[in-house]
PDB file of C-alpha atoms in Angstrom:
ATOM      1  CA  MET A  28     125.039  74.184 130.406  1.00 55.00           C
ATOM      2  CA  THR A  29     124.565  77.882 130.785  1.00 57.00           C
ATOM      3  CA  ASP A  30     121.560  79.695 132.030  1.00 62.00           C
ATOM      4  CA  GLU A  31     121.704  82.250 129.218  1.00 60.00           C
ATOM      5  CA  PRO A  32     118.366  82.809 127.512  1.00 59.00           C
ATOM      6  CA  MET A  33     118.130  81.634 123.942  1.00 57.00           C
ATOM      7  CA  PRO A  34     117.626  84.465 121.461  1.00 57.00           C
ATOM      8  CA  GLU A  35     114.113  84.563 120.167  1.00 64.00           C
ATOM      9  CA  ASP A  36     113.671  83.657 116.554  1.00 66.00           C
ATOM     10  CA  LYS A  37     112.924  86.792 114.626  1.00 66.00           C
ATOM     11  CA  PRO A  38     110.460  86.443 111.795  1.00 67.00           C
ATOM     12  CA  VAL A  39     112.239  86.392 108.490  1.00 67.00           C
ATOM     13  CA  LYS A  40     111.015  89.111 106.196  1.00 68.00           C
ATOM     14  CA  THR A  41     110.495  87.821 102.723  1.00 72.00           C
ATOM     15  CA  LYS A  42     111.210  90.333 100.037  1.00 77.00           C
ATOM     16  CA  ARG A  43     108.221  90.686  97.777  1.00 82.00           C
ATOM     17  CA  PRO A  44     109.143  90.662  94.101  1.00 89.00           C
ATOM     18  CA  GLN A  45     108.767  93.734  91.952  1.00 92.00           C
ATOM     19  CA  GLN A  46     106.078  93.596  89.283  1.00 95.00           C
ATOM     20  CA  VAL A  47     105.154  95.973  86.499  1.00 97.00           C
ATOM     21  CA  TYR A  48     101.739  97.624  86.512  1.00 98.00           C
ATOM     22  CA  THR A  49     100.011  99.319  83.612  1.00 98.00           C
ATOM     23  CA  LEU A  50      98.660 102.711  84.670  1.00 98.00           C
ATOM     24  CA  LEU A  51      96.691 105.387  82.872  1.00 98.00           C
ATOM     25  CA  VAL A  52      97.375 108.775  84.447  1.00 98.00           C
ATOM     26  CA  GLU A  53      95.279 111.844  83.721  1.00 98.00           C
ATOM     27  CA  VAL A  54      97.217 115.068  84.131  1.00 97.00           C
ATOM     28  CA  GLY A  55      96.056 118.672  84.195  1.00 95.00           C
ATOM     29  CA  ARG A  56      97.973 121.726  83.092  1.00 94.00           C
ATOM     30  CA  LYS A  57     100.951 123.196  84.862  1.00 91.00           C
ATOM     31  CA  ALA A  58     103.507 125.716  83.688  1.00 89.00           C
ATOM     32  CA  GLU A  59     106.431 124.042  81.905  1.00 88.00           C
ATOM     33  CA  ASP A  60     104.607 120.685  81.618  1.00 90.00           C
ATOM     34  CA  GLY A  61     105.648 120.219  77.986  1.00 92.00           C
ATOM     35  CA  LEU A  62     102.120 119.715  76.689  1.00 93.00           C
ATOM     36  CA  PRO A  63     100.893 121.519  73.543  1.00 94.00           C
ATOM     37  CA  PRO A  64      99.842 125.139  74.243  1.00 92.00           C
ATOM     38  CA  LYS A  65      96.101 124.645  73.713  1.00 94.00           C
ATOM     39  CA  ALA A  66      95.867 121.275  75.480  1.00 95.00           C
ATOM     40  CA  THR A  67      93.709 121.128  78.611  1.00 95.00           C
ATOM     41  CA  GLY A  68      95.605 118.130  79.971  1.00 96.00           C
ATOM     42  CA  ALA A  69      96.674 114.684  78.830  1.00 97.00           C
ATOM     43  CA  GLY A  70      96.427 110.969  79.356  1.00 97.00           C
ATOM     44  CA  LEU A  71      99.701 109.168  79.999  1.00 97.00           C
ATOM     45  CA  LEU A  72     100.075 105.431  79.535  1.00 98.00           C
ATOM     46  CA  CYS A  73     102.719 104.305  82.003  1.00 98.00           C
ATOM     47  CA  TYR A  74     104.438 101.086  83.007  1.00 98.00           C
ATOM     48  CA  ALA A  75     105.599 101.277  86.608  1.00 97.00           C
ATOM     49  CA  SER A  76     107.377  98.773  88.815  1.00 96.00           C
ATOM     50  CA  GLY A  77     106.422  98.150  92.422  1.00 95.00           C
ATOM     51  CA  VAL A  78     105.816  95.406  94.956  1.00 95.00           C
ATOM     52  CA  ASP A  79     102.120  96.228  94.646  1.00 95.00           C
ATOM     53  CA  GLU A  80      99.924  98.537  92.615  1.00 96.00           C
ATOM     54  CA  GLU A  81      99.751 101.149  95.387  1.00 96.00           C
ATOM     55  CA  GLU A  82     103.545 101.511  95.389  1.00 96.00           C
ATOM     56  CA  ALA A  83     103.609 101.737  91.587  1.00 97.00           C
ATOM     57  CA  VAL A  84     100.986 104.494  91.696  1.00 97.00           C
ATOM     58  CA  ARG A  85     102.840 106.440  94.430  1.00 97.00           C
ATOM     59  CA  GLU A  86     106.129 106.263  92.514  1.00 96.00           C
ATOM     60  CA  THR A  87     104.484 107.286  89.245  1.00 97.00           C
ATOM     61  CA  VAL A  88     102.735 110.293  90.793  1.00 97.00           C
ATOM     62  CA  ALA A  89     105.944 111.386  92.536  1.00 97.00           C
ATOM     63  CA  ILE A  90     107.988 111.163  89.342  1.00 95.00           C
ATOM     64  CA  LEU A  91     105.393 113.024  87.295  1.00 96.00           C
ATOM     65  CA  LYS A  92     105.288 115.811  89.882  1.00 95.00           C
ATOM     66  CA  THR A  93     109.076 116.204  89.691  1.00 94.00           C
ATOM     67  CA  ALA A  94     108.678 116.473  85.902  1.00 92.00           C
ATOM     68  CA  ASP A  95     106.341 119.493  86.355  1.00 92.00           C
ATOM     69  CA  MET A  96     103.235 117.461  85.547  1.00 94.00           C
ATOM     70  CA  ALA A  97      99.973 117.749  87.494  1.00 95.00           C
ATOM     71  CA  PRO A  98      98.567 114.231  88.079  1.00 96.00           C
ATOM     72  CA  LEU A  99      94.813 114.296  88.681  1.00 97.00           C
ATOM     73  CA  ASP A 100      93.727 110.663  88.495  1.00 97.00           C
ATOM     74  CA  VAL A 101      95.357 107.245  88.107  1.00 97.00           C
ATOM     75  CA  GLN A 102      93.603 104.160  86.820  1.00 97.00           C
ATOM     76  CA  GLY A 103      95.351 100.814  87.229  1.00 97.00           C
ATOM     77  CA  TYR A 104      95.029  97.984  84.721  1.00 96.00           C
ATOM     78  CA  GLY A 105      97.077  95.404  86.623  1.00 96.00           C
ATOM     79  CA  THR A 106     100.168  93.340  85.904  1.00 95.00           C
ATOM     80  CA  LEU A 107     101.047  91.625  82.660  1.00 94.00           C
ATOM     81  CA  GLU A 108      99.588  88.371  83.976  1.00 94.00           C
ATOM     82  CA  GLU A 109      96.388  90.072  85.137  1.00 95.00           C
ATOM     83  CA  ARG A 110      95.944  91.796  81.784  1.00 96.00           C
ATOM     84  CA  GLU A 111      96.507  88.554  79.878  1.00 95.00           C
ATOM     85  CA  ALA A 112      93.969  86.786  82.111  1.00 96.00           C
ATOM     86  CA  ALA A 113      91.479  89.560  81.259  1.00 95.00           C
ATOM     87  CA  GLY A 114      92.001  88.873  77.557  1.00 95.00           C
ATOM     88  CA  ASP A 115      94.194  91.862  76.676  1.00 95.00           C
ATOM     89  CA  GLU A 116      96.471  91.390  73.681  1.00 94.00           C
ATOM     90  CA  ILE A 117      99.936  92.652  74.526  1.00 94.00           C
ATOM     91  CA  ASP A 118     102.361  93.127  71.646  1.00 95.00           C
ATOM     92  CA  ALA A 119     106.127  92.682  71.680  1.00 96.00           C
ATOM     93  CA  GLU A 120     106.838  96.418  71.959  1.00 96.00           C
ATOM     94  CA  GLU A 121     104.612  96.756  75.030  1.00 96.00           C
ATOM     95  CA  ARG A 122     106.209  93.660  76.597  1.00 96.00           C
ATOM     96  CA  ALA A 123     109.660  95.138  75.968  1.00 97.00           C
ATOM     97  CA  LEU A 124     108.695  98.388  77.725  1.00 97.00           C
ATOM     98  CA  MET A 125     107.328  96.410  80.674  1.00 97.00           C
ATOM     99  CA  ALA A 126     110.542  94.375  80.863  1.00 97.00           C
ATOM    100  CA  ARG A 127     112.583  97.593  80.810  1.00 97.00           C
ATOM    101  CA  ALA A 128     110.500  99.110  83.636  1.00 96.00           C
ATOM    102  CA  LEU A 129     111.110  95.961  85.690  1.00 96.00           C
ATOM    103  CA  ALA A 130     114.840  95.769  84.908  1.00 96.00           C
ATOM    104  CA  GLU A 131     115.376  99.452  85.703  1.00 95.00           C
ATOM    105  CA  ASN A 132     112.888  99.532  88.617  1.00 94.00           C
ATOM    106  CA  SER A 133     111.418 102.598  86.957  1.00 94.00           C
ATOM    107  CA  VAL A 134     108.383 104.317  85.515  1.00 96.00           C
ATOM    108  CA  ILE A 135     108.150 104.452  81.740  1.00 97.00           C
ATOM    109  CA  VAL A 136     105.750 106.835  80.026  1.00 96.00           C
ATOM    110  CA  ALA A 137     104.889 104.905  76.883  1.00 96.00           C
ATOM    111  CA  GLN A 138     102.305 107.246  75.379  1.00 96.00           C
ATOM    112  CA  VAL A 139     101.075 110.802  75.887  1.00 96.00           C
ATOM    113  CA  THR A 140      97.683 111.767  74.497  1.00 97.00           C
ATOM    114  CA  PRO A 141      96.939 115.505  74.875  1.00 96.00           C
ATOM    115  CA  PHE A 142      93.337 116.538  75.560  1.00 96.00           C
ATOM    116  CA  PHE A 143      91.754 119.518  73.801  1.00 95.00           C
ATOM    117  CA  ASP A 144      88.361 121.188  74.325  1.00 86.00           C
TER     118      ASP A 144
END
C-alpha cells in the first residue's frame, strides 16, 4: 500500500440541453437596418436556441446588433413545450423553424413587422 493521497472526486458537469425559445424583439431605427424608410422601428419574431431563456436572449441581441439592428426590448414566450402548455397552437411551419434553430444552434428571424407612426 502506498501513502499517496487519493484524488478527490471532481463533480461531473452535466451539459444542459439546448432548447428553442420564442422571442419577440422590438427594434428601433439605425442606419442601414434594412427597415422601410418611414418605419419607426419593428417587431421581430425570433426562434433562438440556448440552454436557458437568458442565453437565448443574449445571443439574439448580439446577432441583431451585428446585423445593424437596434434592439430595444425582448419579450420571451418560452419553449415549445411551455407554449403548448399555455394553449398556444403551433403550426407545422413554426415547428420546422424551431427545429432548424435547434439543429443549427442559431437564431432565426421568422417575421419582421415594421412600425409606422
